[in-house]
Amino acid sequence: MQNPQMKRLMQGAWTLSLAAMIAKILSAIYRVPFQNLVGDTGFYVYQQVYPLYGIGMTFALSGFPVFISKLVAEAREPQAQAEVTHQAQVLLMWLSGAMFIGLYGCSGLIARAMADPQLASLIQTVAFMFLVMPILATGRGYFQGTFDMSKTAVSQVVEQVIRVAVILIAASVAAKAHWDPYKMGAVAMSGAFFGGLAAAGTLWPAFHRIFAKKHFAWPGFVSYAHLLKRFVVEGGSIALFAAMLIVLQLVDSFTVTRGLQASGVPFALAKSLKGVYDRGQPLVQLGLVVATALSATLLPSLTTAFARGQHHRFEQTAAQLIRFNLALSTAATAGLVVVMPAVNWLLFGDRDGQLALQTYVIAIVLVAMINAYNAILQSLNRYRGTTRTLMIGFVVKLVINQWLVTRFGTLGASIATVLALGVITGLLAIQVPRTIRQIADRDHFYTKLAVITAAMVAVVWGVIKVLPFDSRGQSILVAIVAVIVGVIVFVAGATFTRLFTAREVLALPLGRRFLKMTHKH
């Protein structure tokens, strides 16, 4: 790859990473005012159906576009790139059409399977989002494959802004007009379609200019069958990992309310308890943004090193990815577990479901490590093993979830999620080459990290005990002080024990300035 093209690719990767981060932050933050406006039962109604939207969004946002961009990049010649994009679009039109008909037509059946027939109208609303998926996925995939990342980035941010705006407007109107929670949920869910439509509008003009005058010959059923197989194997693997947490949430949608009712909890209370349990999802999303922000900057160099046969550089970058993800996600997880009483009250107005939420946020460190291991293995073109591992984790969640919920309530659902993610993490870690794992633990990295984290937890716990809080206003002060103290202790511990090498510190934001400061002292 020539230097100008490499430079353009790296700039594009940065742009796309920034847009993805903005979209994730928006997707996590809006849930807090939304829950405050509609309450736990209204939040339950929305979150029950959200995984169906989330899976579709993942297909249109990351799974299929990444795979299509790979097909486009492989084609090289402009005409061949256009042809493979056209074939992908035709195939996706059939797939998305089938998804729309299946969801809309079976909405009543799905709602009953979720133990709440009134959810049918929300499921029908979500189905419309799949109609805009072909243009979103192929448009994003084509432009990414031709190294024009800006259009994909703009479409991602526009989609989230419009969707979040519709959701919050629906919640505000519902609170003032005293709408039924299911009516509110259906209107809020329409944000998925309008957001997708707005995103498609940003892609369509440029996409149409390129494809309007092109004519494509029928390639035959064999060609489409081959492409469909690649969509399922390669595109499906990428999409499943991107939608991993959402699939686990979908299992919760079908089993938590049902499990609570089986244990003797009245239906109205079961809905409220599920709404409290769902508070964990935005907390995990925000934790993951913090924990994996740096890893996105390492992925392009990881892929480039492997493509160029630079094995030593690949191993060093892979180990660096593991160390960064583990350190930041461990700090975020441990800090959130300790500060949870203040955070829960600050964001949601009470301390309900504290133990279930503290258990659930352990998912942050597990998902961060799964993302790191998966990035390494997919850079080595190992798709089948990672996909099988993911399916094993899903089966674990599916088999044990309702049983644990019946015995331990929503805490059981949190335990099931952590166990499923733990299985996936362990099986993926085994598949990562041993040399990379050995480099990751050089200079007793894991031991140092454990000691630093324990010290941080002890100090922050002490701060919370010294600063008791009896109101939502006081919880703001406690949360801010606890977070600042936690960061200071962790950074001081990492500096004292030399947790990261000088090269790794330089890769961090303001790393060069930090090194100069510490060397002066």
PDB file of N, CA and C in Angstrom, residues 371-428:
ATOM      1  N   ASN A 371     -13.324  -8.119  23.017  1.00  0.00           N
ATOM      2  CA  ASN A 371     -13.056  -7.270  21.853  1.00  0.00           C
ATOM      3  C   ASN A 371     -11.584  -7.303  21.461  1.00  0.00           C
ATOM      4  N   ALA A 372     -10.696  -7.284  22.463  1.00  0.00           N
ATOM      5  CA  ALA A 372      -9.258  -7.306  22.183  1.00  0.00           C
ATOM      6  C   ALA A 372      -8.853  -8.637  21.565  1.00  0.00           C
ATOM      7  N   TYR A 373      -9.263  -9.734  22.186  1.00  0.00           N
ATOM      8  CA  TYR A 373      -8.903 -11.065  21.663  1.00  0.00           C
ATOM      9  C   TYR A 373      -9.489 -11.293  20.276  1.00  0.00           C
ATOM     10  N   ASN A 374     -10.740 -10.855  20.081  1.00  0.00           N
ATOM     11  CA  ASN A 374     -11.386 -11.041  18.780  1.00  0.00           C
ATOM     12  C   ASN A 374     -10.681 -10.231  17.689  1.00  0.00           C
ATOM     13  N   ALA A 375     -10.263  -9.000  18.018  1.00  0.00           N
ATOM     14  CA  ALA A 375      -9.545  -8.171  17.044  1.00  0.00           C
ATOM     15  C   ALA A 375      -8.245  -8.850  16.610  1.00  0.00           C
ATOM     16  N   ILE A 376      -7.545  -9.444  17.561  1.00  0.00           N
ATOM     17  CA  ILE A 376      -6.285 -10.141  17.251  1.00  0.00           C
ATOM     18  C   ILE A 376      -6.557 -11.357  16.373  1.00  0.00           C
ATOM     19  N   LEU A 377      -7.546 -12.162  16.753  1.00  0.00           N
ATOM     20  CA  LEU A 377      -7.836 -13.401  16.019  1.00  0.00           C
ATOM     21  C   LEU A 377      -8.388 -13.120  14.627  1.00  0.00           C
ATOM     22  N   GLN A 378      -9.220 -12.072  14.488  1.00  0.00           N
ATOM     23  CA  GLN A 378      -9.741 -11.747  13.155  1.00  0.00           C
ATOM     24  C   GLN A 378      -8.656 -11.139  12.274  1.00  0.00           C
ATOM     25  N   SER A 379      -7.674 -10.438  12.885  1.00  0.00           N
ATOM     26  CA  SER A 379      -6.529  -9.956  12.110  1.00  0.00           C
ATOM     27  C   SER A 379      -5.721 -11.130  11.552  1.00  0.00           C
ATOM     28  N   LEU A 380      -5.786 -12.271  12.260  1.00  0.00           N
ATOM     29  CA  LEU A 380      -5.124 -13.502  11.800  1.00  0.00           C
ATOM     30  C   LEU A 380      -6.051 -14.339  10.911  1.00  0.00           C
ATOM     31  N   ASN A 381      -7.217 -13.745  10.542  1.00  0.00           N
ATOM     32  CA  ASN A 381      -8.218 -14.401   9.687  1.00  0.00           C
ATOM     33  C   ASN A 381      -8.785 -15.676  10.309  1.00  0.00           C
ATOM     34  N   ARG A 382      -8.921 -15.690  11.623  1.00  0.00           N
ATOM     35  CA  ARG A 382      -9.502 -16.840  12.320  1.00  0.00           C
ATOM     36  C   ARG A 382     -10.947 -16.490  12.706  1.00  0.00           C
ATOM     37  N   TYR A 383     -11.873 -16.831  11.821  1.00  0.00           N
ATOM     38  CA  TYR A 383     -13.272 -16.468  12.021  1.00  0.00           C
ATOM     39  C   TYR A 383     -14.094 -17.608  12.639  1.00  0.00           C
ATOM     40  N   ARG A 384     -13.866 -18.824  12.165  1.00  0.00           N
ATOM     41  CA  ARG A 384     -14.735 -19.933  12.565  1.00  0.00           C
ATOM     42  C   ARG A 384     -14.644 -20.227  14.063  1.00  0.00           C
ATOM     43  N   GLY A 385     -13.409 -20.275  14.589  1.00  0.00           N
ATOM     44  CA  GLY A 385     -13.226 -20.567  16.011  1.00  0.00           C
ATOM     45  C   GLY A 385     -13.849 -19.522  16.906  1.00  0.00           C
ATOM     46  N   THR A 386     -13.711 -18.236  16.509  1.00  0.00           N
ATOM     47  CA  THR A 386     -14.280 -17.158  17.320  1.00  0.00           C
ATOM     48  C   THR A 386     -15.806 -17.197  17.295  1.00  0.00           C
ATOM     49  N   THR A 387     -16.367 -17.523  16.126  1.00  0.00           N
ATOM     50  CA  THR A 387     -17.836 -17.589  16.023  1.00  0.00           C
ATOM     51  C   THR A 387     -18.389 -18.732  16.855  1.00  0.00           C
ATOM     52  N   ARG A 388     -17.711 -19.906  16.802  1.00  0.00           N
ATOM     53  CA  ARG A 388     -18.152 -21.046  17.620  1.00  0.00           C
ATOM     54  C   ARG A 388     -18.112 -20.692  19.104  1.00  0.00           C
ATOM     55  N   THR A 389     -17.035 -20.014  19.505  1.00  0.00           N
ATOM     56  CA  THR A 389     -16.888 -19.599  20.905  1.00  0.00           C
ATOM     57  C   THR A 389     -18.047 -18.696  21.334  1.00  0.00           C
ATOM     58  N   LEU A 390     -18.399 -17.775  20.467  1.00  0.00           N
ATOM     59  CA  LEU A 390     -19.497 -16.851  20.757  1.00  0.00           C
ATOM     60  C   LEU A 390     -20.816 -17.608  20.922  1.00  0.00           C
ATOM     61  N   MET A 391     -21.059 -18.575  20.048  1.00  0.00           N
ATOM     62  CA  MET A 391     -22.290 -19.360  20.117  1.00  0.00           C
ATOM     63  C   MET A 391     -22.369 -20.169  21.412  1.00  0.00           C
ATOM     64  N   ILE A 392     -21.220 -20.684  21.871  1.00  0.00           N
ATOM     65  CA  ILE A 392     -21.181 -21.424  23.140  1.00  0.00           C
ATOM     66  C   ILE A 392     -21.600 -20.507  24.287  1.00  0.00           C
ATOM     67  N   GLY A 393     -21.083 -19.263  24.285  1.00  0.00           N
ATOM     68  CA  GLY A 393     -21.455 -18.295  25.316  1.00  0.00           C
ATOM     69  C   GLY A 393     -22.936 -17.985  25.303  1.00  0.00           C
ATOM     70  N   PHE A 394     -23.515 -17.825  24.101  1.00  0.00           N
ATOM     71  CA  PHE A 394     -24.951 -17.547  23.991  1.00  0.00           C
ATOM     72  C   PHE A 394     -25.771 -18.712  24.554  1.00  0.00           C
ATOM     73  N   VAL A 395     -25.336 -19.935  24.258  1.00  0.00           N
ATOM     74  CA  VAL A 395     -26.049 -21.129  24.754  1.00  0.00           C
ATOM     75  C   VAL A 395     -26.000 -21.169  26.279  1.00  0.00           C
ATOM     76  N   VAL A 396     -24.841 -20.842  26.866  1.00  0.00           N
ATOM     77  CA  VAL A 396     -24.713 -20.812  28.335  1.00  0.00           C
ATOM     78  C   VAL A 396     -25.739 -19.848  28.935  1.00  0.00           C
ATOM     79  N   LYS A 397     -25.819 -18.638  28.393  1.00  0.00           N
ATOM     80  CA  LYS A 397     -26.778 -17.632  28.879  1.00  0.00           C
ATOM     81  C   LYS A 397     -28.215 -18.142  28.736  1.00  0.00           C
ATOM     82  N   LEU A 398     -28.518 -18.717  27.587  1.00  0.00           N
ATOM     83  CA  LEU A 398     -29.874 -19.180  27.291  1.00  0.00           C
ATOM     84  C   LEU A 398     -30.300 -20.305  28.229  1.00  0.00           C
ATOM     85  N   VAL A 399     -29.378 -21.215  28.514  1.00  0.00           N
ATOM     86  CA  VAL A 399     -29.700 -22.389  29.322  1.00  0.00           C
ATOM     87  C   VAL A 399     -29.899 -22.039  30.798  1.00  0.00           C
ATOM     88  N   ILE A 400     -29.043 -21.166  31.341  1.00  0.00           N
ATOM     89  CA  ILE A 400     -29.062 -20.927  32.799  1.00  0.00           C
ATOM     90  C   ILE A 400     -29.850 -19.681  33.231  1.00  0.00           C
ATOM     91  N   ASN A 401     -30.212 -18.806  32.294  1.00  0.00           N
ATOM     92  CA  ASN A 401     -30.738 -17.497  32.678  1.00  0.00           C
ATOM     93  C   ASN A 401     -32.045 -17.577  33.472  1.00  0.00           C
ATOM     94  N   GLN A 402     -33.067 -18.213  32.893  1.00  0.00           N
ATOM     95  CA  GLN A 402     -34.368 -18.235  33.563  1.00  0.00           C
ATOM     96  C   GLN A 402     -34.280 -19.005  34.877  1.00  0.00           C
ATOM     97  N   TRP A 403     -33.479 -20.069  34.916  1.00  0.00           N
ATOM     98  CA  TRP A 403     -33.312 -20.867  36.135  1.00  0.00           C
ATOM     99  C   TRP A 403     -32.724 -20.009  37.255  1.00  0.00           C
ATOM    100  N   LEU A 404     -31.695 -19.202  36.916  1.00  0.00           N
ATOM    101  CA  LEU A 404     -31.069 -18.335  37.917  1.00  0.00           C
ATOM    102  C   LEU A 404     -31.998 -17.196  38.338  1.00  0.00           C
ATOM    103  N   VAL A 405     -32.758 -16.655  37.375  1.00  0.00           N
ATOM    104  CA  VAL A 405     -33.706 -15.572  37.694  1.00  0.00           C
ATOM    105  C   VAL A 405     -34.777 -16.080  38.661  1.00  0.00           C
ATOM    106  N   THR A 406     -35.269 -17.283  38.447  1.00  0.00           N
ATOM    107  CA  THR A 406     -36.300 -17.860  39.314  1.00  0.00           C
ATOM    108  C   THR A 406     -35.808 -17.969  40.750  1.00  0.00           C
ATOM    109  N   ARG A 407     -34.495 -18.237  40.922  1.00  0.00           N
ATOM    110  CA  ARG A 407     -33.932 -18.443  42.260  1.00  0.00           C
ATOM    111  C   ARG A 407     -33.366 -17.174  42.895  1.00  0.00           C
ATOM    112  N   PHE A 408     -32.780 -16.295  42.077  1.00  0.00           N
ATOM    113  CA  PHE A 408     -32.098 -15.125  42.641  1.00  0.00           C
ATOM    114  C   PHE A 408     -32.637 -13.789  42.132  1.00  0.00           C
ATOM    115  N   GLY A 409     -33.716 -13.794  41.386  1.00  0.00           N
ATOM    116  CA  GLY A 409     -34.267 -12.551  40.847  1.00  0.00           C
ATOM    117  C   GLY A 409     -33.357 -11.968  39.765  1.00  0.00           C
ATOM    118  N   THR A 410     -33.348 -10.642  39.646  1.00  0.00           N
ATOM    119  CA  THR A 410     -32.539 -10.012  38.593  1.00  0.00           C
ATOM    120  C   THR A 410     -31.042 -10.208  38.817  1.00  0.00           C
ATOM    121  N   LEU A 411     -30.632 -10.469  40.070  1.00  0.00           N
ATOM    122  CA  LEU A 411     -29.227 -10.811  40.330  1.00  0.00           C
ATOM    123  C   LEU A 411     -28.837 -12.062  39.540  1.00  0.00           C
ATOM    124  N   GLY A 412     -29.767 -13.000  39.409  1.00  0.00           N
ATOM    125  CA  GLY A 412     -29.512 -14.224  38.643  1.00  0.00           C
ATOM    126  C   GLY A 412     -29.230 -13.930  37.181  1.00  0.00           C
ATOM    127  N   ALA A 413     -29.956 -12.943  36.604  1.00  0.00           N
ATOM    128  CA  ALA A 413     -29.716 -12.561  35.209  1.00  0.00           C
ATOM    129  C   ALA A 413     -28.323 -11.953  35.046  1.00  0.00           C
ATOM    130  N   SER A 414     -27.909 -11.136  36.025  1.00  0.00           N
ATOM    131  CA  SER A 414     -26.567 -10.545  35.985  1.00  0.00           C
ATOM    132  C   SER A 414     -25.500 -11.625  36.070  1.00  0.00           C
ATOM    133  N   ILE A 415     -25.708 -12.606  36.976  1.00  0.00           N
ATOM    134  CA  ILE A 415     -24.752 -13.707  37.119  1.00  0.00           C
ATOM    135  C   ILE A 415     -24.647 -14.487  35.810  1.00  0.00           C
ATOM    136  N   ALA A 416     -25.792 -14.756  35.174  1.00  0.00           N
ATOM    137  CA  ALA A 416     -25.805 -15.517  33.921  1.00  0.00           C
ATOM    138  C   ALA A 416     -25.035 -14.781  32.821  1.00  0.00           C
ATOM    139  N   THR A 417     -25.211 -13.444  32.745  1.00  0.00           N
ATOM    140  CA  THR A 417     -24.490 -12.644  31.743  1.00  0.00           C
ATOM    141  C   THR A 417     -22.985 -12.708  31.986  1.00  0.00           C
ATOM    142  N   VAL A 418     -22.568 -12.548  33.238  1.00  0.00           N
ATOM    143  CA  VAL A 418     -21.143 -12.571  33.581  1.00  0.00           C
ATOM    144  C   VAL A 418     -20.544 -13.950  33.300  1.00  0.00           C
ATOM    145  N   LEU A 419     -21.274 -15.021  33.646  1.00  0.00           N
ATOM    146  CA  LEU A 419     -20.779 -16.379  33.391  1.00  0.00           C
ATOM    147  C   LEU A 419     -20.632 -16.636  31.886  1.00  0.00           C
ATOM    148  N   ALA A 420     -21.634 -16.219  31.102  1.00  0.00           N
ATOM    149  CA  ALA A 420     -21.575 -16.421  29.647  1.00  0.00           C
ATOM    150  C   ALA A 420     -20.391 -15.677  29.036  1.00  0.00           C
ATOM    151  N   LEU A 421     -20.206 -14.413  29.444  1.00  0.00           N
ATOM    152  CA  LEU A 421     -19.083 -13.616  28.938  1.00  0.00           C
ATOM    153  C   LEU A 421     -17.749 -14.181  29.418  1.00  0.00           C
ATOM    154  N   GLY A 422     -17.732 -14.722  30.653  1.00  0.00           N
ATOM    155  CA  GLY A 422     -16.513 -15.339  31.177  1.00  0.00           C
ATOM    156  C   GLY A 422     -16.097 -16.548  30.364  1.00  0.00           C
ATOM    157  N   VAL A 423     -17.068 -17.356  29.960  1.00  0.00           N
ATOM    158  CA  VAL A 423     -16.790 -18.527  29.112  1.00  0.00           C
ATOM    159  C   VAL A 423     -16.203 -18.084  27.765  1.00  0.00           C
ATOM    160  N   ILE A 424     -16.827 -17.069  27.156  1.00  0.00           N
ATOM    161  CA  ILE A 424     -16.330 -16.563  25.865  1.00  0.00           C
ATOM    162  C   ILE A 424     -14.917 -16.013  26.015  1.00  0.00           C
ATOM    163  N   THR A 425     -14.672 -15.229  27.069  1.00  0.00           N
ATOM    164  CA  THR A 425     -13.342 -14.646  27.294  1.00  0.00           C
ATOM    165  C   THR A 425     -12.288 -15.728  27.433  1.00  0.00           C
ATOM    166  N   GLY A 426     -12.571 -16.736  28.252  1.00  0.00           N
ATOM    167  CA  GLY A 426     -11.608 -17.815  28.477  1.00  0.00           C
ATOM    168  C   GLY A 426     -11.295 -18.603  27.211  1.00  0.00           C
ATOM    169  N   LEU A 427     -12.327 -18.945  26.448  1.00  0.00           N
ATOM    170  CA  LEU A 427     -12.122 -19.734  25.225  1.00  0.00           C
ATOM    171  C   LEU A 427     -11.378 -18.938  24.155  1.00  0.00           C
ATOM    172  N   LEU A 428     -11.630 -17.628  24.068  1.00  0.00           N
ATOM    173  CA  LEU A 428     -10.902 -16.797  23.107  1.00  0.00           C
ATOM    174  C   LEU A 428      -9.442 -16.622  23.522  1.00  0.00           C
TER     175      LEU A 428
END
